[in-house]
Amino acid sequence: MQKHHWLRAGLFAAAASAAFAAAPAQAQGSLVMYCGVQEEWCRAMSGAFEKETGIKVAMTRKSAGEIYAQLKAESSNPRGDIWWGGTGDPHLQAAEEGLTQDYESPANKDLHEWALAQWEAAKKRSVGIYAGALGFGYNTQQIKAKGLNEPKCWADLLDPKLKDDVQVADPNSSGTAYNLLATVVQLMGEDKGFDYLRALHKNVSQYTKSGAAPAKAASLGETAVGIVFIHDAVVFAVQGDPIKAVAPCEGTGYEIGSMSIVKGARNLDNAKKFYDWALTPAAQALAAPAKSYQVPSNKNAPVPAQAPKMSEMKLIKYDFVKYGSSAERVRLLTKWDKEIKALP
Ligand code: PLP
């Protein structure tokens, strides 16, 4: 397996170095990357880019809401150059607040419409790099042991037998959990959506910081259910763990994972180089070997065989402009803190 992985990486490196023939792999300056996906994919991306360009990458992995907060805190003295990955909503909020800057990549012509819709919504300050649908993963053994039918719907997660056995992240830090908050509000209406979250709270054992953590916990049997992006549960299912990924029967929301250049980036040219490269099919193909099974935004990039089939799910018409706006994101998060998190 390992060998195969390196073989693929080698093939990729050969293809990419042809594309970057004009840039010798030696000291080419640096790039500070804030990365919003899983650590393994973050490392694959930063490593491959560094190898091909000679640009030294300083990468840190954080959840989407945390990266947004960091950009805001650093806005008078920006430290980061590129924000790669994480749900689109906080990218849109950062764009609206002028924390990121506009850019038009030549690769735009190869992108899916949904990726360009993000770019347009952000007034060119953010672009879609992948898509993934929200759902949950459940531990098959735990569900059986509790005498429950296999959960298929959001409503099933309210069963009292699941008390203290559901995990989901905190929407302040996690892009995944904000996506859930915005999804239930759109799917059920705001009042019913908050009723749902209040009822769910009774079953939630803890609100984690990172969005994907509940998938790992469910795969290990530390919780019966983890509310996550479906692809984050698939990671553990394909490695044989007793976890099943579900696209909820009532319908569900989805994310447009995004990338933005930091306003005032000290290494602006390198940020643009990374941005262009990250949109190529070769760079997007690094996801699957790093166990990330989202749908890539470049039409010519291979879709991982393990990627959940979004066309077969009941997806809501997620209003990215509204739920990525600064006012709406602040309002919903404040309301969630007051009405849900504060509950005993
Ligand atoms: N991990 C993966 C693979 C994702 O696709 C995403 C969302 O884009 C996240 C993590 C989001 O992380 P968080 O919810 O911690 O912001």
CSV table of C-alpha atoms and ligand atoms in Angstrom, one decimal:
chain,number,residue,atom,x,y,z
A,1,MET,CA,0.0,0.0,0.0
A,2,GLN,CA,2.7,2.4,1.1
A,3,LYS,CA,4.8,1.6,-1.9
A,4,HIS,CA,1.8,2.2,-4.2
A,5,HIS,CA,1.3,5.6,-2.5
A,6,TRP,CA,4.9,6.7,-3.1
A,7,LEU,CA,4.7,5.4,-6.7
A,8,ARG,CA,1.7,7.6,-7.3
A,9,ALA,CA,3.4,10.5,-5.6
A,10,GLY,CA,6.4,10.0,-7.9
A,11,LEU,CA,4.3,10.0,-11.0
A,12,PHE,CA,2.6,13.1,-9.9
A,13,ALA,CA,6.0,14.7,-9.1
A,14,ALA,CA,7.2,13.9,-12.6
A,15,ALA,CA,4.1,15.5,-14.2
A,16,ALA,CA,4.2,18.5,-12.0
A,17,SER,CA,7.9,19.2,-12.5
A,18,ALA,CA,7.3,19.3,-16.3
A,19,ALA,CA,4.7,22.0,-15.6
A,20,PHE,CA,7.1,23.9,-13.5
A,21,ALA,CA,10.1,23.4,-15.7
A,22,ALA,CA,10.7,27.2,-15.7
A,23,ALA,CA,11.0,27.3,-11.9
A,24,PRO,CA,14.2,25.6,-10.6
A,25,ALA,CA,13.6,23.6,-7.3
A,26,GLN,CA,15.8,25.8,-5.1
A,27,ALA,CA,15.3,28.6,-2.7
A,28,GLN,CA,12.3,30.5,-4.1
A,29,GLY,CA,11.1,32.2,-0.9
A,30,SER,CA,8.4,31.1,1.3
A,31,LEU,CA,4.6,30.7,1.7
A,32,VAL,CA,2.5,30.7,4.9
A,33,MET,CA,-0.4,28.4,4.4
A,34,TYR,CA,-3.4,28.1,6.7
A,35,CYS,CA,-5.0,24.7,5.9
A,36,GLY,CA,-8.6,23.8,6.7
A,37,VAL,CA,-8.9,20.1,5.7
A,38,GLN,CA,-7.5,17.0,7.3
A,39,GLU,CA,-3.9,17.1,8.4
A,40,GLU,CA,-2.8,14.3,6.0
A,41,TRP,CA,-4.2,16.1,2.9
A,42,CYS,CA,-2.7,19.4,4.2
A,43,ARG,CA,0.7,17.8,4.4
A,44,ALA,CA,0.4,16.1,1.0
A,45,MET,CA,-0.4,19.5,-0.6
A,46,SER,CA,2.2,21.6,1.2
A,47,GLY,CA,4.9,18.9,0.6
A,48,ALA,CA,4.2,18.5,-3.1
A,49,PHE,CA,4.1,22.2,-3.8
A,50,GLU,CA,7.4,22.7,-1.9
A,51,LYS,CA,9.0,19.9,-3.8
A,52,GLU,CA,8.0,21.2,-7.2
A,53,THR,CA,8.7,24.9,-6.7
A,54,GLY,CA,11.4,25.1,-4.1
A,55,ILE,CA,9.1,27.5,-2.2
A,56,LYS,CA,9.3,26.7,1.5
A,57,VAL,CA,5.8,26.2,2.9
A,58,ALA,CA,5.0,26.8,6.6
A,59,MET,CA,1.6,25.1,7.0
A,60,THR,CA,-0.7,25.0,10.0
A,61,ARG,CA,-4.0,23.0,10.2
A,62,LYS,CA,-6.9,24.6,11.9
A,63,SER,CA,-10.7,24.4,11.7
A,64,ALA,CA,-12.4,26.9,9.4
A,65,GLY,CA,-13.9,29.2,12.1
A,66,GLU,CA,-10.5,29.3,13.8
A,67,ILE,CA,-8.7,30.3,10.6
A,68,TYR,CA,-11.3,33.0,10.0
A,69,ALA,CA,-10.8,34.3,13.6
A,70,GLN,CA,-7.0,34.2,13.1
A,71,LEU,CA,-7.2,36.3,9.9
A,72,LYS,CA,-9.3,38.8,11.7
A,73,ALA,CA,-6.9,39.0,14.7
A,74,GLU,CA,-4.0,39.4,12.3
A,75,SER,CA,-5.6,41.8,9.9
A,76,SER,CA,-3.5,44.8,10.9
A,77,ASN,CA,-0.3,42.7,10.5
A,78,PRO,CA,-1.1,39.7,8.2
A,79,ARG,CA,1.0,36.6,8.8
A,80,GLY,CA,-0.7,34.2,6.5
A,81,ASP,CA,-0.5,34.1,2.6
A,82,ILE,CA,-3.0,31.5,1.6
A,83,TRP,CA,-6.0,29.9,3.2
A,84,TRP,CA,-6.6,26.6,1.5
A,85,GLY,CA,-9.5,24.4,2.4
A,86,GLY,CA,-12.4,24.4,4.8
A,87,THR,CA,-16.0,25.2,4.3
A,88,GLY,CA,-17.0,28.1,2.1
A,89,ASP,CA,-19.1,30.0,4.6
A,90,PRO,CA,-16.3,31.5,6.7
A,91,HIS,CA,-14.3,32.1,3.5
A,92,LEU,CA,-17.2,34.2,2.3
A,93,GLN,CA,-17.4,36.1,5.6
A,94,ALA,CA,-13.7,36.9,5.4
A,95,ALA,CA,-14.1,38.1,1.8
A,96,GLU,CA,-17.0,40.4,2.8
A,97,GLU,CA,-14.9,41.8,5.6
A,98,GLY,CA,-11.9,42.5,3.3
A,99,LEU,CA,-9.7,40.0,5.0
A,100,THR,CA,-8.9,38.3,1.7
A,101,GLN,CA,-8.3,39.6,-1.7
A,102,ASP,CA,-9.5,39.1,-5.2
A,103,TYR,CA,-7.7,37.0,-7.8
A,104,GLU,CA,-8.7,35.4,-11.1
A,105,SER,CA,-6.8,32.3,-12.0
A,106,PRO,CA,-6.3,31.1,-15.5
A,107,ALA,CA,-7.6,27.7,-14.2
A,108,ASN,CA,-11.0,29.2,-13.7
A,109,LYS,CA,-12.0,28.0,-17.2
A,110,ASP,CA,-11.7,24.4,-16.1
A,111,LEU,CA,-13.8,24.7,-12.9
A,112,HIS,CA,-17.3,23.4,-12.2
A,113,GLU,CA,-20.0,26.0,-12.0
A,114,TRP,CA,-20.4,25.6,-8.3
A,115,ALA,CA,-16.8,26.5,-7.7
A,116,LEU,CA,-17.1,29.6,-9.8
A,117,ALA,CA,-20.4,30.5,-8.0
A,118,GLN,CA,-18.3,30.7,-4.8
A,119,TRP,CA,-15.8,32.9,-6.6
A,120,GLU,CA,-18.6,35.2,-7.8
A,121,ALA,CA,-20.3,35.3,-4.4
A,122,ALA,CA,-17.0,36.3,-2.9
A,123,LYS,CA,-16.4,39.0,-5.4
A,124,LYS,CA,-13.4,37.0,-6.7
A,125,ARG,CA,-11.9,36.7,-3.2
A,126,SER,CA,-12.5,33.0,-2.8
A,127,VAL,CA,-12.9,30.0,-5.1
A,128,GLY,CA,-14.3,26.5,-4.7
A,129,ILE,CA,-11.8,23.7,-4.5
A,130,TYR,CA,-14.1,20.7,-3.6
A,131,ALA,CA,-17.6,19.8,-2.6
A,132,GLY,CA,-19.0,17.5,0.0
A,133,ALA,CA,-22.3,16.7,1.6
A,134,LEU,CA,-23.2,16.8,5.2
A,135,GLY,CA,-24.6,13.7,7.1
A,136,PHE,CA,-23.5,11.5,9.8
A,137,GLY,CA,-21.7,8.3,10.6
A,138,TYR,CA,-22.9,5.7,13.0
A,139,ASN,CA,-21.1,2.8,14.7
A,140,THR,CA,-23.0,-0.3,13.6
A,141,GLN,CA,-22.1,-2.4,16.6
A,142,GLN,CA,-23.2,0.3,19.1
A,143,ILE,CA,-26.5,0.9,17.3
A,144,LYS,CA,-27.2,-2.9,17.3
A,145,ALA,CA,-26.2,-3.1,21.0
A,146,LYS,CA,-28.7,-0.4,21.8
A,147,GLY,CA,-31.5,-2.2,20.0
A,148,LEU,CA,-31.9,0.6,17.6
A,149,ASN,CA,-32.9,0.4,13.9
A,150,GLU,CA,-30.2,1.8,11.7
A,151,PRO,CA,-30.6,5.6,11.7
A,152,LYS,CA,-31.4,7.0,8.3
A,153,CYS,CA,-32.8,10.5,9.1
A,154,TRP,CA,-32.0,13.6,11.1
A,155,ALA,CA,-35.1,12.7,13.2
A,156,ASP,CA,-33.6,9.4,14.2
A,157,LEU,CA,-30.8,11.1,16.1
A,158,LEU,CA,-33.3,12.4,18.6
A,159,ASP,CA,-34.0,8.9,20.0
A,160,PRO,CA,-33.6,9.0,23.8
A,161,LYS,CA,-31.6,5.8,23.5
A,162,LEU,CA,-28.8,7.9,22.0
A,163,LYS,CA,-28.5,10.1,25.1
A,164,ASP,CA,-24.9,11.2,25.5
A,165,ASP,CA,-24.0,9.2,22.4
A,166,VAL,CA,-23.9,11.8,19.6
A,167,GLN,CA,-20.9,14.0,18.9
A,168,VAL,CA,-20.8,17.0,16.7
A,169,ALA,CA,-18.4,20.0,16.6
A,170,ASP,CA,-18.9,23.5,17.9
A,171,PRO,CA,-20.0,25.8,15.0
A,172,ASN,CA,-17.9,28.6,16.3
A,173,SER,CA,-14.7,26.7,15.6
A,174,SER,CA,-15.8,24.2,13.0
A,175,GLY,CA,-16.9,24.8,9.5
A,176,THR,CA,-18.7,21.4,9.5
A,177,ALA,CA,-20.8,22.3,12.5
A,178,TYR,CA,-21.7,25.7,11.1
A,179,ASN,CA,-22.8,23.9,7.9
A,180,LEU,CA,-25.1,21.8,10.1
A,181,LEU,CA,-26.5,24.9,11.8
A,182,ALA,CA,-27.2,26.6,8.5
A,183,THR,CA,-28.6,23.3,7.0
A,184,VAL,CA,-31.2,22.7,9.7
A,185,VAL,CA,-32.3,26.3,9.6
A,186,GLN,CA,-32.8,26.0,5.8
A,187,LEU,CA,-34.3,22.6,5.9
A,188,MET,CA,-36.7,23.0,8.8
A,189,GLY,CA,-37.1,26.8,9.1
A,190,GLU,CA,-35.4,28.7,11.8
A,191,ASP,CA,-37.8,28.0,14.7
A,192,LYS,CA,-38.1,24.3,14.0
A,193,GLY,CA,-34.4,24.1,13.2
A,194,PHE,CA,-33.5,25.5,16.7
A,195,ASP,CA,-36.1,23.2,18.3
A,196,TYR,CA,-34.3,20.3,16.6
A,197,LEU,CA,-30.9,21.5,17.8
A,198,ARG,CA,-32.3,21.8,21.3
A,199,ALA,CA,-33.6,18.3,21.2
A,200,LEU,CA,-30.4,17.0,19.7
A,201,HIS,CA,-28.4,18.7,22.6
A,202,LYS,CA,-29.9,16.2,25.0
A,203,ASN,CA,-28.1,13.5,23.1
A,204,VAL,CA,-24.8,15.3,22.5
A,205,SER,CA,-22.0,14.2,24.8
A,206,GLN,CA,-19.6,16.9,23.6
A,207,TYR,CA,-19.1,19.6,21.0
A,208,THR,CA,-15.7,19.0,19.6
A,209,LYS,CA,-13.4,21.7,18.2
A,210,SER,CA,-12.7,20.0,14.9
A,211,GLY,CA,-15.5,19.0,12.5
A,212,ALA,CA,-14.1,15.6,11.5
A,213,ALA,CA,-13.3,14.4,15.1
A,214,PRO,CA,-16.8,12.9,15.7
A,215,ALA,CA,-16.2,10.5,12.7
A,216,LYS,CA,-13.1,9.1,14.2
A,217,ALA,CA,-14.9,8.8,17.6
A,218,ALA,CA,-17.8,6.9,15.9
A,219,SER,CA,-15.4,4.6,14.1
A,220,LEU,CA,-13.7,3.7,17.4
A,221,GLY,CA,-17.0,3.2,19.2
A,222,GLU,CA,-16.4,6.1,21.5
A,223,THR,CA,-19.8,7.5,20.4
A,224,ALA,CA,-22.7,5.8,18.6
A,225,VAL,CA,-23.1,8.7,16.1
A,226,GLY,CA,-20.9,11.5,14.7
A,227,ILE,CA,-22.4,14.3,12.7
A,228,VAL,CA,-19.8,15.1,10.0
A,229,PHE,CA,-19.3,15.5,6.3
A,230,ILE,CA,-20.2,12.2,4.8
A,231,HIS,CA,-16.8,11.8,3.2
A,232,ASP,CA,-15.2,12.1,6.6
A,233,ALA,CA,-17.1,9.0,7.7
A,234,VAL,CA,-16.3,7.2,4.5
A,235,VAL,CA,-12.6,7.5,5.4
A,236,PHE,CA,-13.1,5.1,8.3
A,237,ALA,CA,-15.6,2.8,6.5
A,238,VAL,CA,-13.2,2.1,3.6
A,239,GLN,CA,-10.5,1.0,6.1
A,240,GLY,CA,-12.9,-1.5,7.5
A,241,ASP,CA,-14.1,0.2,10.7
A,242,PRO,CA,-17.6,-0.6,11.9
A,243,ILE,CA,-19.0,2.8,10.8
A,244,LYS,CA,-21.7,3.5,8.2
A,245,ALA,CA,-22.1,6.9,6.5
A,246,VAL,CA,-25.6,8.3,6.0
A,247,ALA,CA,-27.1,11.0,3.8
A,248,PRO,CA,-30.2,11.9,5.9
A,249,CYS,CA,-33.6,11.1,4.4
A,250,GLU,CA,-35.1,14.5,5.0
A,251,GLY,CA,-32.4,16.1,2.8
A,252,THR,CA,-29.1,17.7,3.7
A,253,GLY,CA,-26.8,20.6,3.1
A,254,TYR,CA,-23.3,20.6,1.5
A,255,GLU,CA,-20.2,22.6,1.5
A,256,ILE,CA,-18.1,24.2,-1.2
A,257,GLY,CA,-14.6,23.8,0.3
A,258,SER,CA,-12.7,27.0,-0.7
A,259,MET,CA,-9.4,28.8,-1.1
A,260,SER,CA,-8.6,32.5,-0.5
A,261,ILE,CA,-5.5,34.7,-0.7
A,262,VAL,CA,-4.9,36.7,2.5
A,263,LYS,CA,-5.2,40.5,2.1
A,264,GLY,CA,-1.8,42.0,2.6
A,265,ALA,CA,0.0,38.6,2.0
A,266,ARG,CA,3.7,39.1,2.4
A,267,ASN,CA,4.4,36.4,-0.2
A,268,LEU,CA,1.7,37.4,-2.7
A,269,ASP,CA,3.4,36.0,-5.8
A,270,ASN,CA,3.9,32.6,-4.1
A,271,ALA,CA,0.3,32.7,-2.9
A,272,LYS,CA,-0.8,33.1,-6.5
A,273,LYS,CA,1.5,30.4,-7.7
A,274,PHE,CA,0.0,28.0,-5.1
A,275,TYR,CA,-3.5,29.1,-6.0
A,276,ASP,CA,-3.0,28.3,-9.7
A,277,TRP,CA,-1.3,25.0,-8.9
A,278,ALA,CA,-4.0,24.0,-6.3
A,279,LEU,CA,-6.6,24.2,-9.0
A,280,THR,CA,-4.8,21.8,-11.4
A,281,PRO,CA,-6.1,18.3,-11.9
A,282,ALA,CA,-2.7,16.9,-10.7
A,283,ALA,CA,-2.8,18.8,-7.4
A,284,GLN,CA,-6.5,17.9,-6.8
A,285,ALA,CA,-5.6,14.3,-7.4
A,286,LEU,CA,-3.5,14.3,-4.3
A,287,ALA,CA,-6.7,14.2,-2.2
A,288,ALA,CA,-7.7,10.5,-2.5
A,289,PRO,CA,-4.2,9.1,-1.7
A,290,ALA,CA,-4.4,11.3,1.4
A,291,LYS,CA,-7.7,9.7,2.3
A,292,SER,CA,-9.9,12.7,1.4
A,293,TYR,CA,-12.8,11.8,-0.7
A,294,GLN,CA,-14.4,15.1,-1.7
A,295,VAL,CA,-15.6,16.0,-5.3
A,296,PRO,CA,-12.8,18.1,-6.9
A,297,SER,CA,-13.6,21.5,-8.5
A,298,ASN,CA,-11.6,21.0,-11.6
A,299,LYS,CA,-13.7,19.2,-14.2
A,300,ASN,CA,-10.6,17.3,-15.4
A,301,ALA,CA,-9.6,16.1,-12.0
A,302,PRO,CA,-10.4,12.5,-11.2
A,303,VAL,CA,-13.3,12.0,-8.8
A,304,PRO,CA,-12.2,9.6,-6.1
A,305,ALA,CA,-14.0,6.2,-6.5
A,306,GLN,CA,-14.9,6.4,-2.7
A,307,ALA,CA,-16.5,9.9,-3.0
A,308,PRO,CA,-20.1,9.9,-1.9
A,309,LYS,CA,-22.4,10.3,-4.9
A,310,MET,CA,-23.9,13.8,-4.3
A,311,SER,CA,-26.2,13.4,-7.4
A,312,GLU,CA,-28.0,10.5,-5.6
A,313,MET,CA,-28.7,12.5,-2.4
A,314,LYS,CA,-31.5,14.8,-1.6
A,315,LEU,CA,-29.6,18.1,-1.3
A,316,ILE,CA,-31.1,21.4,-0.2
A,317,LYS,CA,-30.6,24.5,-2.2
A,318,TYR,CA,-28.0,25.9,0.2
A,319,ASP,CA,-28.0,29.7,0.1
A,320,PHE,CA,-24.2,30.3,0.3
A,321,VAL,CA,-24.5,34.0,-0.1
A,322,LYS,CA,-26.9,34.4,2.8
A,323,TYR,CA,-25.3,31.9,5.2
A,324,GLY,CA,-21.8,33.0,4.4
A,325,SER,CA,-22.6,36.7,5.0
A,326,SER,CA,-21.0,38.3,8.0
A,327,ALA,CA,-24.3,39.4,9.6
A,328,GLU,CA,-26.0,36.0,9.3
A,329,ARG,CA,-23.1,34.0,10.4
A,330,VAL,CA,-22.6,36.2,13.5
A,331,ARG,CA,-26.3,36.2,14.2
A,332,LEU,CA,-26.7,32.4,14.0
A,333,LEU,CA,-23.6,31.7,16.0
A,334,THR,CA,-24.6,34.2,18.8
A,335,LYS,CA,-28.1,32.6,18.9
A,336,TRP,CA,-26.6,29.1,19.0
A,337,ASP,CA,-24.3,30.1,21.9
A,338,LYS,CA,-27.2,31.6,23.8
A,339,GLU,CA,-30.0,29.1,23.1
A,340,ILE,CA,-28.1,25.8,22.6
A,341,LYS,CA,-24.7,25.7,24.1
A,342,ALA,CA,-25.8,27.4,27.3
A,343,LEU,CA,-28.3,24.6,28.0
A,344,PRO,CA,-27.5,22.2,30.8
B,1,PLP,N1,-12.0,17.8,7.0
B,1,PLP,C1,-12.5,17.7,5.7
B,1,PLP,C2,-12.0,16.5,5.0
B,1,PLP,C3,-13.3,18.6,5.2
B,1,PLP,O1,-13.8,18.5,4.0
B,1,PLP,C4,-13.7,19.7,6.0
B,1,PLP,C5,-14.5,20.8,5.4
B,1,PLP,O2,-14.2,21.3,4.4
B,1,PLP,C6,-13.2,19.8,7.2
B,1,PLP,C7,-12.4,18.9,7.7
B,1,PLP,C8,-13.7,21.0,8.0
B,1,PLP,O3,-13.1,21.0,9.2
B,1,PLP,P1,-13.7,21.9,10.4
B,1,PLP,O4,-15.2,21.5,10.5
B,1,PLP,O5,-12.9,21.4,11.6
B,1,PLP,O6,-13.6,23.3,10.1
